[in-house]
XYZ file of C-alpha atoms in Angstrom:
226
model
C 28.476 -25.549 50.370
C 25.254 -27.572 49.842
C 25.531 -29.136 46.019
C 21.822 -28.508 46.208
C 22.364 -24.112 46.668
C 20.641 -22.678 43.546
C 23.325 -21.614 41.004
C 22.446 -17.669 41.102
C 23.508 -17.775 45.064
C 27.313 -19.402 43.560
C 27.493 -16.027 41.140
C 29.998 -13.286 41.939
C 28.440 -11.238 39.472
C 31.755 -9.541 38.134
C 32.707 -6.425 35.739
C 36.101 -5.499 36.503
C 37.157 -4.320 33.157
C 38.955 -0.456 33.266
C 36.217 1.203 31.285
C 33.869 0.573 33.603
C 31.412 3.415 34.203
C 29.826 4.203 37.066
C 26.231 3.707 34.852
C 27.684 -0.066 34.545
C 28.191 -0.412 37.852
C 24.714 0.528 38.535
C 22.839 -1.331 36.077
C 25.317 -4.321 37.749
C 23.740 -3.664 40.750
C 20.364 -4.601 39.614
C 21.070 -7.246 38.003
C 22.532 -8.649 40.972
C 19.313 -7.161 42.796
C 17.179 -9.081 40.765
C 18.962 -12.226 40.463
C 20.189 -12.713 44.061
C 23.420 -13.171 43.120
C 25.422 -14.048 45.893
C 28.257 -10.764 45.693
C 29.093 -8.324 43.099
C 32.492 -8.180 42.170
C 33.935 -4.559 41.419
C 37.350 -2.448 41.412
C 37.752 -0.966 44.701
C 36.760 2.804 43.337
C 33.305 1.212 42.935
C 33.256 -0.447 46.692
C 31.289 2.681 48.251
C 28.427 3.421 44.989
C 27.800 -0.867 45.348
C 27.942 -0.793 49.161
C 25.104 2.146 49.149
C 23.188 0.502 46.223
C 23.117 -2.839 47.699
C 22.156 -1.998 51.408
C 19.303 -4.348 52.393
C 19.419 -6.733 50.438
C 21.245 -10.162 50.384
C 24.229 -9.717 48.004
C 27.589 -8.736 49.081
C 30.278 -6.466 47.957
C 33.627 -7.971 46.682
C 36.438 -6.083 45.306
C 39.971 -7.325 43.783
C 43.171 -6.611 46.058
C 47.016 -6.561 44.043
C 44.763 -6.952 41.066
C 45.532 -8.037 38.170
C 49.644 -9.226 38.293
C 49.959 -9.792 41.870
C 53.137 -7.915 41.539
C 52.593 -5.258 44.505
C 53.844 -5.421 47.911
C 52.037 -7.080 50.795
C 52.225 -3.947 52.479
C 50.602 -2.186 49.973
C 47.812 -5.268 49.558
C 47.241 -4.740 53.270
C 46.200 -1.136 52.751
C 44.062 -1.784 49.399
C 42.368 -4.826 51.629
C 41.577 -2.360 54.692
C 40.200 0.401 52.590
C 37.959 -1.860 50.895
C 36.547 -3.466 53.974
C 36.132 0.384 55.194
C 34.204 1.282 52.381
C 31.692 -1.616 52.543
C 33.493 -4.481 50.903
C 32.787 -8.290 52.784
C 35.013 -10.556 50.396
C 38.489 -9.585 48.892
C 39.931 -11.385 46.201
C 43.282 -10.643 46.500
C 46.422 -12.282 43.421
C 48.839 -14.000 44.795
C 52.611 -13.138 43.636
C 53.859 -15.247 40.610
C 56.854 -13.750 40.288
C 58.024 -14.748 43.485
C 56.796 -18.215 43.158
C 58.624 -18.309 40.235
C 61.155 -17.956 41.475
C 61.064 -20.544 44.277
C 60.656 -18.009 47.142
C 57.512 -19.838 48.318
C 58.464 -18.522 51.978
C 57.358 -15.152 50.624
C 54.407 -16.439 48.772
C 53.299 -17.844 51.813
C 53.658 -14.702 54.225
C 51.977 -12.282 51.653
C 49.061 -14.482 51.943
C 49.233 -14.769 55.461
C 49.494 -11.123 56.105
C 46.260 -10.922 54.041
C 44.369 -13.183 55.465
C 44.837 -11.631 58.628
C 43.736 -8.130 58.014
C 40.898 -9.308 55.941
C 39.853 -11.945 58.443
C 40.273 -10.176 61.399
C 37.629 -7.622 60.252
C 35.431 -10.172 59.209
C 35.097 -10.128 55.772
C 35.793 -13.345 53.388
C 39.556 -14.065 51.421
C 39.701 -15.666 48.334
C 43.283 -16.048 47.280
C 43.566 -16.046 43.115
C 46.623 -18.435 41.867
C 46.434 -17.873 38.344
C 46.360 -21.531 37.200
C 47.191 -20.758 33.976
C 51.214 -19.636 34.539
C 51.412 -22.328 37.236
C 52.679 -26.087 37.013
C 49.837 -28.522 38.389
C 53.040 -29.253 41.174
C 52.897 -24.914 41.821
C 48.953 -25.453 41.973
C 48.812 -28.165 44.510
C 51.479 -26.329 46.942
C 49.942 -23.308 46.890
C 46.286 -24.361 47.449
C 47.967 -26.774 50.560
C 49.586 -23.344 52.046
C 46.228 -21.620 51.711
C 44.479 -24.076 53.261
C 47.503 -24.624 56.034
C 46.886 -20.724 56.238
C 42.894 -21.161 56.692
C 41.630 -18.999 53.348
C 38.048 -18.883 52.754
C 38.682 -19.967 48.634
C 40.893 -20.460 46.006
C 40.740 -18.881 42.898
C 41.614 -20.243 39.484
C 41.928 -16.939 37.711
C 42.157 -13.152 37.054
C 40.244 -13.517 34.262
C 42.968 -10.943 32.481
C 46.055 -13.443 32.107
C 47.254 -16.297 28.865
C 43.434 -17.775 30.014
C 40.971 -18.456 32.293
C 39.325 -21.478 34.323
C 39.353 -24.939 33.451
C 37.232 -27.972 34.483
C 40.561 -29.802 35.233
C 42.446 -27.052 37.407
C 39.042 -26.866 39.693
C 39.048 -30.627 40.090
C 42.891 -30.396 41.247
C 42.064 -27.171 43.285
C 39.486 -29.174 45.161
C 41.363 -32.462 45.626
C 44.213 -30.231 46.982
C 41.930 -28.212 49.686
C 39.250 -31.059 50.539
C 35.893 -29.581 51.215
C 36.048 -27.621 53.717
C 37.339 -24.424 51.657
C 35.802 -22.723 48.873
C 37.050 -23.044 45.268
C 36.200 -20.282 42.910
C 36.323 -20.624 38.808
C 36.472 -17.483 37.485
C 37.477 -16.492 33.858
C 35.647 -17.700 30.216
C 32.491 -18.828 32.412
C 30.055 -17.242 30.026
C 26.972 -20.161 29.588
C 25.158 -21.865 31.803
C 27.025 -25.554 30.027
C 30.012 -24.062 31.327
C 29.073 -22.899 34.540
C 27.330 -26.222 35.337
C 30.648 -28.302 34.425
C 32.868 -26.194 36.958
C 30.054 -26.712 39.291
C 30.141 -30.136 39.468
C 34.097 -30.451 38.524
C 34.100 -28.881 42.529
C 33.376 -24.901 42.308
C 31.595 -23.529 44.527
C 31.778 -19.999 43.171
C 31.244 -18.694 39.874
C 33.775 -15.482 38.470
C 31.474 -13.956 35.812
C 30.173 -10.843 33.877
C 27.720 -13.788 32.059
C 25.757 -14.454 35.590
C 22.791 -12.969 33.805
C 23.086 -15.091 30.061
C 24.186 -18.085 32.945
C 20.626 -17.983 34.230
C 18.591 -17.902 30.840
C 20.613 -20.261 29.876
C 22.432 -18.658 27.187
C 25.658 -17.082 26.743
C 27.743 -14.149 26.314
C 30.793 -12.853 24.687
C 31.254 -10.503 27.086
C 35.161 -10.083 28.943
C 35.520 -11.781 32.185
């Protein structure tokens, strides 16, 4: 992506916590309307109301897949994935499983991916792959942003936003060493002020994770969740 691309167009404009109402989701909307944010990023119940709200104009429906441990089966990620898409979703952001690369059983890590990336990509909607920096060693980070890129994801993403903590300048700068720049990296978790957002930015991101994308561009900040 261009280093030049006006921040609001790097803003997944996010609210993904379980309260969410649908008059949240709405006024979300708007704000994305208004802003040209790039996507808004909702729980898949919401993928439908946004797709409807948002038809015409230049922002894009993302939704979270296996969200927030990572813990469920591929199979089951599949079906959340294809629904989404279905219902008007263009980019999933789909968690990894930690437990299994905890466990050293990177063969599965790898395959749940792949399966992913295949139904997503196949219907032509974006993947961005979240690795939770924040449980991994920087030696876990590195090998699985090299099989995502092996695998040919659209991003990697630092963060839920709902783990130990969020994104860091330094985990984006090793994310995009590892992929090179020819794949999207994401930082998404604690970016709440435009400082903030404009040090992941130029530590490599070229996405933004945030319920702040609105404080972000008045150059303010929020204490709002991630």
């Amino acid at each position: 992506m261009n280093k030049n691309t006006a921040i609001n167009r790097l803003i997944d404009h996010t609210l993904l916590k379980p309260t969410a109402t649908k008059e949240e989701i709405i006024n979300l909307c708007k704000e994305a309307k208004d802003n040209n944010f790039i996507s808004v990023c909702v729980n898949a119940s919401y993928v439908g109301l946004c797709s409807d709200l948002l038809r015409g104009f230049d922002v894009k429906v993302c939704t979270v897949v296996g969200f927030p441990l990572g813990a469920t089966t591929t199979a089951t990620k599949v079906f959340e994935a294809t629904e989404a898409i279905e219902n008007g979703a263009t980019e999933i952001d789909m968690v990894i499983n930690n437990g299994a690369l905890k466990s050293g059983n990177w063969d599965y890590v790898k395959k749940d991916i792949k399966h992913i990336a295949e139904a997503v990509q196949t219907k032509g909607a974006l993947l961005k792959v979240i690795i939770e920096t924040c449980l991994l060693t920087d030696e876990e980070k590195v090998h699985v942003c090299e099989i995502c890129k092996e695998i040919g994801v659209d991003f990697v993403k630092t963060s839920t936003g709902f783990s130990t903590s969020g994104a860091t300048v330094e985990d984006v700068a090793l994310m995009r060493k590892t992929v090179g720049s020819d794949m999207g990296v994401k930082a998404s978790g604690g970016v709440r002020d435009a400082k903030t957002a404009k040090e992941m930015i130029e530590a490599g991101a070229t996405r933004l994770g945030t319920s702040s994308g609105v404080a972000i561009m008045e150059g303010g900040s929020t204490a709002n969740n991630y």
